[in-house]
Amino acid sequence: MKYISTRGQAPELSFEEAMLTGLARDGGLYLPAEIPVMSQDDIAALAGQPYEEIAFRVMWPYVSGSFAEDEFKEIIARAYEGFGHDARAPLKQLNENHFLLELFHGPTLAFKDFAMQLIGQLFQVALKRRGERVTIVGATSGDTGSAAIDAFRGLDAVDVFILFPHGRVSEVQRRQMTTPADSNVHALAVDGDFDDCQAAVKDMFNDFEFRDGVKLAGVNSINFARVLAQVVYYFSAATSLGAPHRKVSFTVPTGNFGDIFAGYIAKRMGLPIDRLVVATNQNDILHRCLSGQGYFKGDTIPSISPSMDIQVSSNFERALYYAYGEDGSAVAQLMDELKQGGFNVSQGAMEALSENFDSGRVSEDETLATIKATLAHSAELVCPHTAVGIKVAEDHRVTDVPMITLATAHPAKFPAAVEKASDVHPPLPSRMSDLYERPERVTRIANDLGALEDHIKRHIAE
Ligand SMILES: Cc1ncc(COP(=O)(O)O)c(C=O)c1O
Ligand SMILES: N[C@@H](CCOP(=O)(O)O)C(=O)O
């Protein structure tokens, strides 16, 4: 399997090379040159299998040239052994045909652990084989950072620098990033918003002298391995509800478009997904775009679902690549226009997007009301991101197709909003109960590329 850039001007790479490379050298995002299709029989055979087995069967065609079969099976086993639920991604029924896919049983209580625990293992094996060391720089609105730190802390072959927007993540998210004592972990509180952090990471990749000098690697969903690992739970959930003999729909709380893009890949692999519904908070660039209003940046407004406070949605570039008929130069031109503020999507591309995606936007009051109503009607205490998903799912649910909403984080990561909505304080799991007492280690830093690069160069393998 070869990997190609969405902008068509970067070298084709193997899975391992694409994983270690991060952003393509033409500024684009790597994608498999062809998406493998599973037969309906192979999909049916996934039903009832352990999560690890489903993960192997779904991901193997993508990685097979880079890892040996037994090696990959062991990597998967190690990745998910620390999860707090045997099913890894259990389904809970909310009402007659609406289900919650719980993705928060990993070590840092958010869906990011599914991919990050896996790529932590993949990086270790690949770097050891190559005898190399890398510098991981990641941007986070709260959950990617804590998951990355958990997956890479203490590893000899990796320094990990995480940029998060100062004052715009929850206290639990911040403490998950600032309390690990490992010397290879560096938490940077940037004076800016998540979009600034993500833009800085991409600028570092486009600064080849810096990139090559520090051997830069990325673990945001820039990295296709992140998206790939997230494809798996679409298969596990859909087959447990009767796919491929029955269609299902998914609603996905969305910010950077990585999680829902994984659903799109699952659909292209043959999983009978009816609708993929994008659920946004008040930072609604994706909802506006999918409603035909073009893709134009607005100011990012802090919300009670802070992980989705995103206005430049990195993986939307991958969706545009397919919507524009796999035309890398068209995507490159759109991304140039985005630097000036935004662009209108062509009619043909809008039609292609509408074939797969619906969308909805949820206000802060609606989010609080949904947390309260979900507890009252289904006895489930949900995080604000999940509540955004549930509200949009209920607006899009049809009677004859089961709707699965992705529960992307544990309510205890956002106790203030959850308590405000429900009067219930969600406790942290006991293994984290001293999180508020642990000492924090963090550097406050300006939103300035030079200052960030300089800091990173000075602190590598300190
Ligand atoms: C809890 C939570 N929900 C939803 C999202 C949005 O996911 P994505 O950025 O893949 O669209 C994020 C951030 O990624 C998140 O941390
Ligand atoms: N919501 C994310 C933002 C980064 O997304 P990623 O999937 O590209 O890593 C977060 O929690 O950091």
Coordinates of C-alpha atoms and ligand atoms in Angstrom, one line a residue:
M1 CA 0.0 0.0 0.0
K2 CA 1.4 3.4 -1.0
Y3 CA 0.4 6.7 0.6
I4 CA -0.2 9.9 -1.4
S5 CA -0.6 13.6 -0.5
T6 CA -3.9 15.4 -0.8
R7 CA -2.0 18.1 -2.7
G8 CA -0.4 15.7 -5.2
Q9 CA 3.2 17.1 -5.0
A10 CA 4.9 15.0 -2.3
P11 CA 6.7 11.7 -2.7
E12 CA 4.6 8.5 -2.3
L13 CA 5.5 6.7 1.0
S14 CA 4.9 3.4 2.7
F15 CA 2.7 3.2 5.7
E16 CA 5.6 3.3 8.1
E17 CA 7.2 6.3 6.3
A18 CA 3.9 8.2 6.2
M19 CA 3.3 7.5 9.9
L20 CA 6.8 8.8 10.8
T21 CA 6.6 11.7 8.4
G22 CA 3.5 13.5 9.5
L23 CA 2.6 16.3 7.2
A24 CA 3.4 15.8 3.5
R25 CA 6.3 18.0 2.3
D26 CA 3.8 19.8 -0.1
G27 CA 1.8 20.8 3.0
G28 CA -0.9 18.1 2.3
L29 CA -2.1 15.2 4.3
Y30 CA -1.3 11.6 3.5
L31 CA -4.0 9.1 2.3
P32 CA -3.8 5.6 1.0
A33 CA -3.5 5.5 -2.8
E34 CA -6.5 3.1 -2.8
I35 CA -9.0 2.4 -0.1
P36 CA -9.2 -1.4 0.3
V37 CA -12.7 -2.8 0.1
M38 CA -13.9 -5.6 2.4
S39 CA -16.4 -8.2 1.1
Q40 CA -19.8 -8.4 2.7
D41 CA -18.9 -11.9 4.0
D42 CA -15.7 -10.6 5.6
I43 CA -17.7 -7.8 7.2
A44 CA -20.3 -10.2 8.5
A45 CA -17.6 -12.4 10.0
L46 CA -16.5 -9.5 12.3
A47 CA -19.7 -9.7 14.3
G48 CA -19.0 -11.1 17.8
Q49 CA -15.2 -11.0 17.4
P50 CA -13.0 -9.4 20.1
Y51 CA -12.2 -5.8 19.4
E52 CA -8.5 -6.7 18.9
E53 CA -9.4 -9.2 16.2
I54 CA -11.6 -6.7 14.4
A55 CA -8.8 -4.1 14.6
F56 CA -6.4 -6.6 13.0
R57 CA -8.7 -7.5 10.1
V58 CA -9.7 -3.9 9.4
M59 CA -6.2 -2.4 9.5
W60 CA -4.1 -5.2 8.1
P61 CA -4.4 -4.2 4.4
Y62 CA -3.1 -0.7 5.2
V63 CA 0.0 -1.7 7.2
S64 CA 0.9 -5.1 5.8
G65 CA 4.0 -3.9 3.9
S66 CA 5.5 -2.3 7.0
F67 CA 4.8 -4.7 9.8
A68 CA 4.8 -8.5 10.1
E69 CA 1.5 -10.2 10.9
D70 CA 2.4 -11.5 14.3
E71 CA 4.2 -8.2 15.2
F72 CA 1.1 -6.2 14.3
K73 CA -1.2 -8.5 16.3
E74 CA 1.1 -8.1 19.4
I75 CA 1.1 -4.3 18.9
I76 CA -2.7 -4.3 18.9
A77 CA -2.8 -6.5 22.0
R78 CA -0.5 -4.2 23.9
A79 CA -2.3 -1.0 22.7
Y80 CA -5.7 -2.0 24.2
E81 CA -4.7 -4.1 27.3
G82 CA -4.9 -1.0 29.5
F83 CA -8.5 -0.2 28.6
G84 CA -11.0 -0.3 31.4
H85 CA -13.7 -2.2 29.6
D86 CA -13.4 -5.7 28.0
A87 CA -15.4 -4.6 25.0
R88 CA -13.0 -1.6 24.6
A89 CA -15.8 0.3 22.8
P90 CA -19.1 -0.8 24.3
L91 CA -22.5 0.2 22.9
K92 CA -25.3 1.5 25.2
Q93 CA -28.9 1.8 24.0
L94 CA -30.3 5.3 24.7
N95 CA -33.8 4.7 23.2
E96 CA -35.5 2.5 20.6
N97 CA -33.0 3.0 17.8
H98 CA -30.4 5.4 19.2
F99 CA -27.2 4.0 20.6
L100 CA -24.1 5.5 22.3
L101 CA -20.7 4.2 21.4
E102 CA -18.6 4.7 24.5
L103 CA -15.1 5.6 23.5
F104 CA -13.8 6.8 26.8
H105 CA -12.6 3.7 28.6
G106 CA -8.9 4.2 27.6
P107 CA -6.2 5.6 29.9
T108 CA -7.0 9.3 29.4
L109 CA -10.8 9.0 29.2
A110 CA -11.3 10.1 25.5
F111 CA -11.6 8.5 22.1
K112 CA -8.1 9.6 21.3
D113 CA -6.7 6.7 23.3
F114 CA -7.9 4.3 20.6
A115 CA -5.4 5.7 18.1
M116 CA -2.8 7.1 20.3
Q117 CA -2.1 3.9 22.3
L118 CA -1.8 2.1 19.0
I119 CA 0.6 4.5 17.4
G120 CA 2.7 4.7 20.5
Q121 CA 3.4 1.0 20.1
L122 CA 3.9 1.4 16.3
F123 CA 6.3 4.2 16.7
Q124 CA 8.3 2.2 19.3
V125 CA 8.7 -0.8 17.1
A126 CA 9.5 1.3 13.9
L127 CA 12.0 3.6 15.6
K128 CA 13.8 0.7 17.3
R129 CA 14.1 -1.1 14.0
R130 CA 15.5 2.0 12.3
G131 CA 17.7 3.1 15.3
E132 CA 16.1 6.6 15.0
R133 CA 14.9 9.2 17.5
V134 CA 12.1 11.8 16.7
T135 CA 10.6 14.9 18.1
I136 CA 6.9 14.8 18.3
V137 CA 5.1 18.1 18.3
G138 CA 1.3 18.1 18.7
A139 CA -1.5 20.6 18.9
T140 CA -4.4 20.0 21.2
S141 CA -7.7 21.5 22.3
G142 CA -7.3 19.1 25.3
D143 CA -7.7 15.4 24.5
T144 CA -5.1 14.7 21.8
G145 CA -2.4 16.1 24.1
S146 CA -3.2 14.1 27.1
A147 CA -3.6 10.9 25.1
A148 CA -0.2 11.5 23.3
I149 CA 1.6 12.2 26.5
D150 CA 0.2 9.0 28.1
A151 CA 1.2 7.0 25.0
F152 CA 4.8 8.4 24.6
R153 CA 5.9 9.3 28.1
G154 CA 9.2 7.8 29.2
L155 CA 10.2 6.5 25.8
D156 CA 13.9 7.0 24.9
A157 CA 13.4 7.5 21.2
V158 CA 10.9 10.3 21.5
D159 CA 10.6 13.8 22.9
V160 CA 7.0 15.0 22.9
F161 CA 6.0 18.7 22.9
I162 CA 2.3 19.5 23.3
L163 CA 0.9 22.9 22.4
F164 CA -2.4 23.7 24.1
P165 CA -4.4 27.0 24.2
H166 CA -3.7 28.7 27.5
G167 CA -6.9 28.9 29.6
R168 CA -9.1 27.1 27.0
V169 CA -8.9 23.5 28.2
S170 CA -10.6 21.9 31.2
E171 CA -8.7 21.6 34.4
V172 CA -8.7 17.8 34.2
Q173 CA -7.3 18.0 30.6
R174 CA -4.6 20.5 31.6
R175 CA -3.5 18.4 34.6
Q176 CA -3.4 15.3 32.5
M177 CA -0.8 17.1 30.3
T178 CA 1.1 19.0 33.0
T179 CA 1.5 16.4 35.8
P180 CA 3.5 13.6 34.2
A181 CA 7.0 13.9 35.5
D182 CA 8.8 12.2 32.6
S183 CA 11.6 14.3 31.2
N184 CA 10.7 13.6 27.6
V185 CA 7.3 15.3 28.1
H186 CA 6.9 19.1 27.5
A187 CA 3.5 20.8 28.0
L188 CA 3.4 24.3 26.4
A189 CA 0.5 26.7 27.2
V190 CA 0.3 28.9 24.1
D191 CA -1.2 32.4 24.2
G192 CA -3.8 31.7 21.5
D193 CA -6.5 29.3 20.5
F194 CA -6.4 25.8 19.2
D195 CA -6.3 27.0 15.6
D196 CA -3.1 29.0 16.4
C197 CA -1.6 25.8 17.9
Q198 CA -2.5 23.7 14.9
A199 CA -1.2 26.3 12.5
A200 CA 2.1 26.5 14.4
V201 CA 2.6 22.8 14.1
K202 CA 1.9 22.9 10.4
D203 CA 4.2 25.8 10.0
M204 CA 7.0 23.8 11.7
F205 CA 6.4 21.0 9.3
N206 CA 6.7 23.5 6.4
D207 CA 10.0 24.9 7.8
F208 CA 12.2 22.2 6.4
E209 CA 15.4 23.3 8.2
F210 CA 13.6 23.0 11.5
R211 CA 11.7 19.9 10.5
D212 CA 14.8 18.0 9.4
G213 CA 17.0 19.4 12.2
V214 CA 14.8 18.1 15.0
K215 CA 13.4 15.0 13.0
L216 CA 9.9 16.3 13.5
A217 CA 7.0 13.8 13.7
G218 CA 3.3 14.4 14.2
V219 CA 0.6 12.5 16.2
N220 CA -2.3 14.8 15.4
S221 CA -4.8 13.4 12.9
I222 CA -2.4 14.9 10.3
N223 CA -1.0 11.4 10.7
F224 CA -3.1 8.9 8.8
A225 CA -2.3 6.1 11.3
R226 CA -4.5 8.1 13.8
V227 CA -7.4 8.1 11.5
L228 CA -6.9 4.4 10.6
A229 CA -7.1 3.2 14.2
Q230 CA -10.4 5.1 14.5
V231 CA -12.0 3.3 11.5
V232 CA -12.1 0.1 13.6
Y233 CA -14.8 1.1 16.0
Y234 CA -17.2 2.0 13.2
F235 CA -16.9 -1.7 12.1
S236 CA -17.2 -3.1 15.7
A237 CA -20.3 -0.9 16.4
A238 CA -22.1 -1.5 13.1
T239 CA -21.6 -5.2 12.9
S240 CA -22.9 -5.6 16.5
L241 CA -26.1 -4.0 15.3
G242 CA -26.5 -6.2 12.3
A243 CA -24.3 -4.8 9.5
P244 CA -23.7 -5.6 6.8
H245 CA -27.3 -7.0 6.6
R246 CA -28.6 -3.7 8.1
K247 CA -27.6 -0.1 7.5
V248 CA -26.6 2.1 10.4
S249 CA -25.9 5.9 10.7
F250 CA -23.4 7.6 12.9
T251 CA -23.4 11.1 14.5
V252 CA -20.0 12.3 15.5
P253 CA -19.2 15.3 17.7
T254 CA -16.8 17.0 15.4
G255 CA -14.0 19.6 15.5
N256 CA -10.9 18.6 13.4
F257 CA -13.0 16.2 11.2
G258 CA -10.7 13.2 12.0
D259 CA -13.2 11.0 13.7
I260 CA -15.9 11.4 11.2
F261 CA -13.5 11.1 8.4
A262 CA -12.6 7.6 9.8
G263 CA -16.3 6.8 9.4
Y264 CA -16.1 7.9 5.8
I265 CA -13.2 5.6 5.2
A266 CA -15.2 2.7 6.9
K267 CA -18.0 3.4 4.4
R268 CA -15.7 3.4 1.4
M269 CA -14.3 0.1 2.7
G270 CA -17.8 -1.4 2.3
L271 CA -19.5 -0.8 5.7
P272 CA -23.1 0.0 5.0
I273 CA -23.3 3.4 6.6
D274 CA -26.4 5.4 5.7
R275 CA -25.6 8.9 7.0
L276 CA -22.5 10.4 8.7
V277 CA -23.8 13.3 10.7
V278 CA -21.4 16.1 11.7
A279 CA -22.3 17.6 15.1
T280 CA -20.7 21.0 16.0
N281 CA -20.9 23.4 18.8
Q282 CA -21.1 27.1 18.3
N283 CA -17.8 26.9 16.4
D284 CA -19.7 25.8 13.4
I285 CA -17.5 26.2 10.3
L286 CA -18.3 22.7 9.2
H287 CA -22.0 23.0 9.7
R288 CA -22.0 26.2 7.7
C289 CA -20.0 24.7 4.9
L290 CA -22.1 21.5 4.7
S291 CA -25.2 23.8 4.6
G292 CA -23.9 25.4 1.5
Q293 CA -22.4 28.6 3.0
G294 CA -18.8 28.1 2.0
Y295 CA -15.8 27.3 4.2
F296 CA -14.9 30.6 5.8
K297 CA -13.0 31.0 9.1
G298 CA -14.7 32.8 12.0
D299 CA -13.4 33.7 15.4
T300 CA -13.2 30.7 17.8
I301 CA -15.5 31.2 20.7
P302 CA -14.8 29.3 23.9
S303 CA -17.5 26.8 24.7
I304 CA -18.4 24.2 27.3
S305 CA -17.3 21.5 24.8
P306 CA -13.7 23.0 24.5
S307 CA -12.2 20.1 22.5
M308 CA -14.4 21.1 19.6
D309 CA -13.5 24.8 19.7
I310 CA -12.0 24.6 16.2
Q311 CA -12.6 26.7 13.2
V312 CA -10.0 25.3 10.8
S313 CA -10.7 21.7 10.5
S314 CA -7.6 19.9 9.4
N315 CA -9.1 16.7 8.0
F316 CA -11.7 18.4 6.0
E317 CA -8.9 18.7 3.4
R318 CA -9.0 14.9 3.1
A319 CA -12.8 15.0 2.5
L320 CA -12.3 17.8 -0.1
Y321 CA -9.7 15.6 -1.9
Y322 CA -12.4 13.0 -2.6
A323 CA -15.2 15.5 -3.2
Y324 CA -13.0 17.2 -5.8
G325 CA -12.4 13.8 -7.6
E326 CA -8.9 13.2 -6.1
D327 CA -7.6 16.4 -7.7
G328 CA -4.5 17.4 -5.7
S329 CA -4.1 20.7 -7.5
A330 CA -7.7 21.8 -6.8
V331 CA -7.1 21.0 -3.1
A332 CA -3.9 23.0 -3.0
Q333 CA -5.7 26.0 -4.5
L334 CA -8.5 25.8 -1.9
M335 CA -5.9 25.6 0.9
D336 CA -4.2 28.7 -0.5
E337 CA -7.6 30.5 -0.5
L338 CA -8.2 29.3 3.1
K339 CA -5.0 31.3 4.1
Q340 CA -6.9 34.4 2.8
G341 CA -10.0 33.6 4.9
G342 CA -11.9 30.8 3.1
F343 CA -13.5 29.5 -0.1
N344 CA -16.7 28.5 -1.7
V345 CA -17.1 24.8 -2.5
S346 CA -18.0 23.9 -6.1
Q347 CA -21.4 22.5 -6.9
G348 CA -20.1 19.1 -7.8
A349 CA -18.0 18.9 -4.7
M350 CA -21.0 20.0 -2.5
E351 CA -23.1 17.2 -4.1
A352 CA -20.3 14.7 -3.4
L353 CA -20.2 15.8 0.3
S354 CA -24.0 15.7 0.6
E355 CA -24.0 12.1 -0.5
N356 CA -22.4 11.1 2.7
F357 CA -22.6 13.9 5.3
D358 CA -25.3 15.8 7.1
S359 CA -24.7 18.3 9.9
G360 CA -26.1 20.2 12.8
R361 CA -25.1 22.9 15.2
V362 CA -25.8 23.0 19.0
S363 CA -25.9 26.0 21.2
E364 CA -24.5 26.1 24.8
D365 CA -28.0 26.0 26.3
E366 CA -29.0 23.1 24.1
T367 CA -25.9 21.2 25.2
L368 CA -26.7 21.7 28.9
A369 CA -30.3 20.8 28.3
T370 CA -29.3 17.6 26.5
I371 CA -27.0 16.5 29.4
K372 CA -29.9 16.9 31.7
A373 CA -32.5 15.2 29.5
T374 CA -30.2 12.3 28.7
L375 CA -29.6 11.6 32.4
A376 CA -33.4 11.9 33.1
H377 CA -34.5 9.7 30.2
S378 CA -31.7 7.2 29.8
A379 CA -29.8 7.3 33.1
E380 CA -26.6 8.2 31.2
L381 CA -24.3 11.0 32.4
V382 CA -22.6 12.3 29.3
C383 CA -19.9 14.8 28.6
P384 CA -20.7 18.1 26.7
H385 CA -19.2 16.9 23.4
T386 CA -21.3 13.8 23.5
A387 CA -24.3 15.9 24.3
V388 CA -23.7 17.9 21.2
G389 CA -23.7 14.6 19.3
I390 CA -26.9 13.3 21.0
K391 CA -28.8 16.5 20.2
V392 CA -27.9 16.5 16.5
A393 CA -28.5 12.7 16.3
E394 CA -32.0 13.1 17.7
D395 CA -32.7 15.8 15.0
H396 CA -31.5 13.5 12.2
R397 CA -32.7 10.1 13.5
V398 CA -35.1 8.2 11.2
T399 CA -37.2 5.2 12.4
D400 CA -35.8 2.4 10.3
V401 CA -32.0 3.0 10.6
P402 CA -30.3 2.7 13.9
M403 CA -28.4 5.8 14.9
I404 CA -25.1 5.5 16.7
T405 CA -23.7 8.6 18.5
L406 CA -20.0 8.6 19.4
A407 CA -19.5 9.3 23.1
T408 CA -16.1 10.9 22.7
A409 CA -15.1 11.6 26.3
H410 CA -15.8 10.7 29.9
P411 CA -18.0 13.2 31.8
A412 CA -15.4 13.5 34.5
K413 CA -13.1 15.4 32.1
F414 CA -15.6 18.3 32.1
P415 CA -17.0 18.3 35.7
A416 CA -18.0 22.0 35.8
A417 CA -20.3 21.8 32.7
V418 CA -21.7 18.4 33.6
E419 CA -22.5 19.5 37.2
K420 CA -24.1 22.8 36.0
A421 CA -26.4 20.8 33.7
S422 CA -27.3 17.9 35.9
D423 CA -26.4 18.7 39.5
V424 CA -24.3 15.6 39.5
H425 CA -20.6 15.7 40.1
P426 CA -18.9 13.1 37.8
P427 CA -16.0 11.5 39.8
L428 CA -12.7 10.6 38.2
P429 CA -11.8 6.9 38.1
S430 CA -9.9 5.9 41.3
R431 CA -6.6 5.5 39.5
M432 CA -6.7 9.3 38.8
S433 CA -8.2 10.4 42.1
D434 CA -5.0 12.3 43.2
L435 CA -4.8 14.3 39.9
Y436 CA -5.6 17.6 41.6
E437 CA -2.8 17.1 44.1
R438 CA 0.0 16.2 41.6
P439 CA 2.5 19.0 40.9
E440 CA 2.2 20.7 37.5
R441 CA 5.0 21.4 35.0
V442 CA 4.2 23.7 32.1
T443 CA 5.8 26.5 30.1
R444 CA 3.6 29.5 29.1
I445 CA 4.7 30.7 25.7
A446 CA 3.8 33.3 23.0
N447 CA 2.0 32.3 19.9
D448 CA 5.1 32.9 17.9
L449 CA 6.7 30.4 15.5
G450 CA 10.3 31.5 16.3
A451 CA 9.8 31.3 20.0
L452 CA 8.2 27.9 19.8
E453 CA 10.9 26.4 17.5
D454 CA 13.6 27.9 19.7
H455 CA 12.1 26.4 22.8
I456 CA 11.8 23.0 21.2
K457 CA 15.4 23.0 19.9
R458 CA 16.7 24.0 23.4
H459 CA 14.7 21.3 25.2
I460 CA 15.1 18.2 23.1
A461 CA 16.6 15.4 25.1
E462 CA 17.4 17.8 27.9
Ligands
LIG1 C1 -14.1 14.9 23.4 C2 -13.9 15.2 21.9 N1 -15.0 15.1 21.2 C3 -14.9 15.4 19.9 C4 -13.8 15.9 19.3 C5 -13.8 16.2 17.8 O1 -13.1 15.1 17.1 P1 -12.4 15.5 15.7 O2 -11.4 16.5 16.0 O3 -11.8 14.2 15.3 O4 -13.5 16.0 14.8 C6 -12.6 16.0 20.1 C7 -11.3 16.5 19.5 O5 -10.8 15.9 18.6 C8 -12.7 15.6 21.4 O6 -11.6 15.7 22.2
LIG2 N1 -10.0 18.0 19.7 C1 -8.6 17.6 19.5 C2 -8.0 18.6 18.5 C3 -6.9 17.9 17.8 O1 -7.4 17.0 16.9 P1 -6.5 15.8 16.2 O2 -7.5 14.7 16.1 O3 -6.1 16.4 14.9 O4 -5.4 15.4 17.0 C4 -7.9 17.6 20.8 O5 -8.5 17.2 21.8 O6 -6.8 17.9 20.9

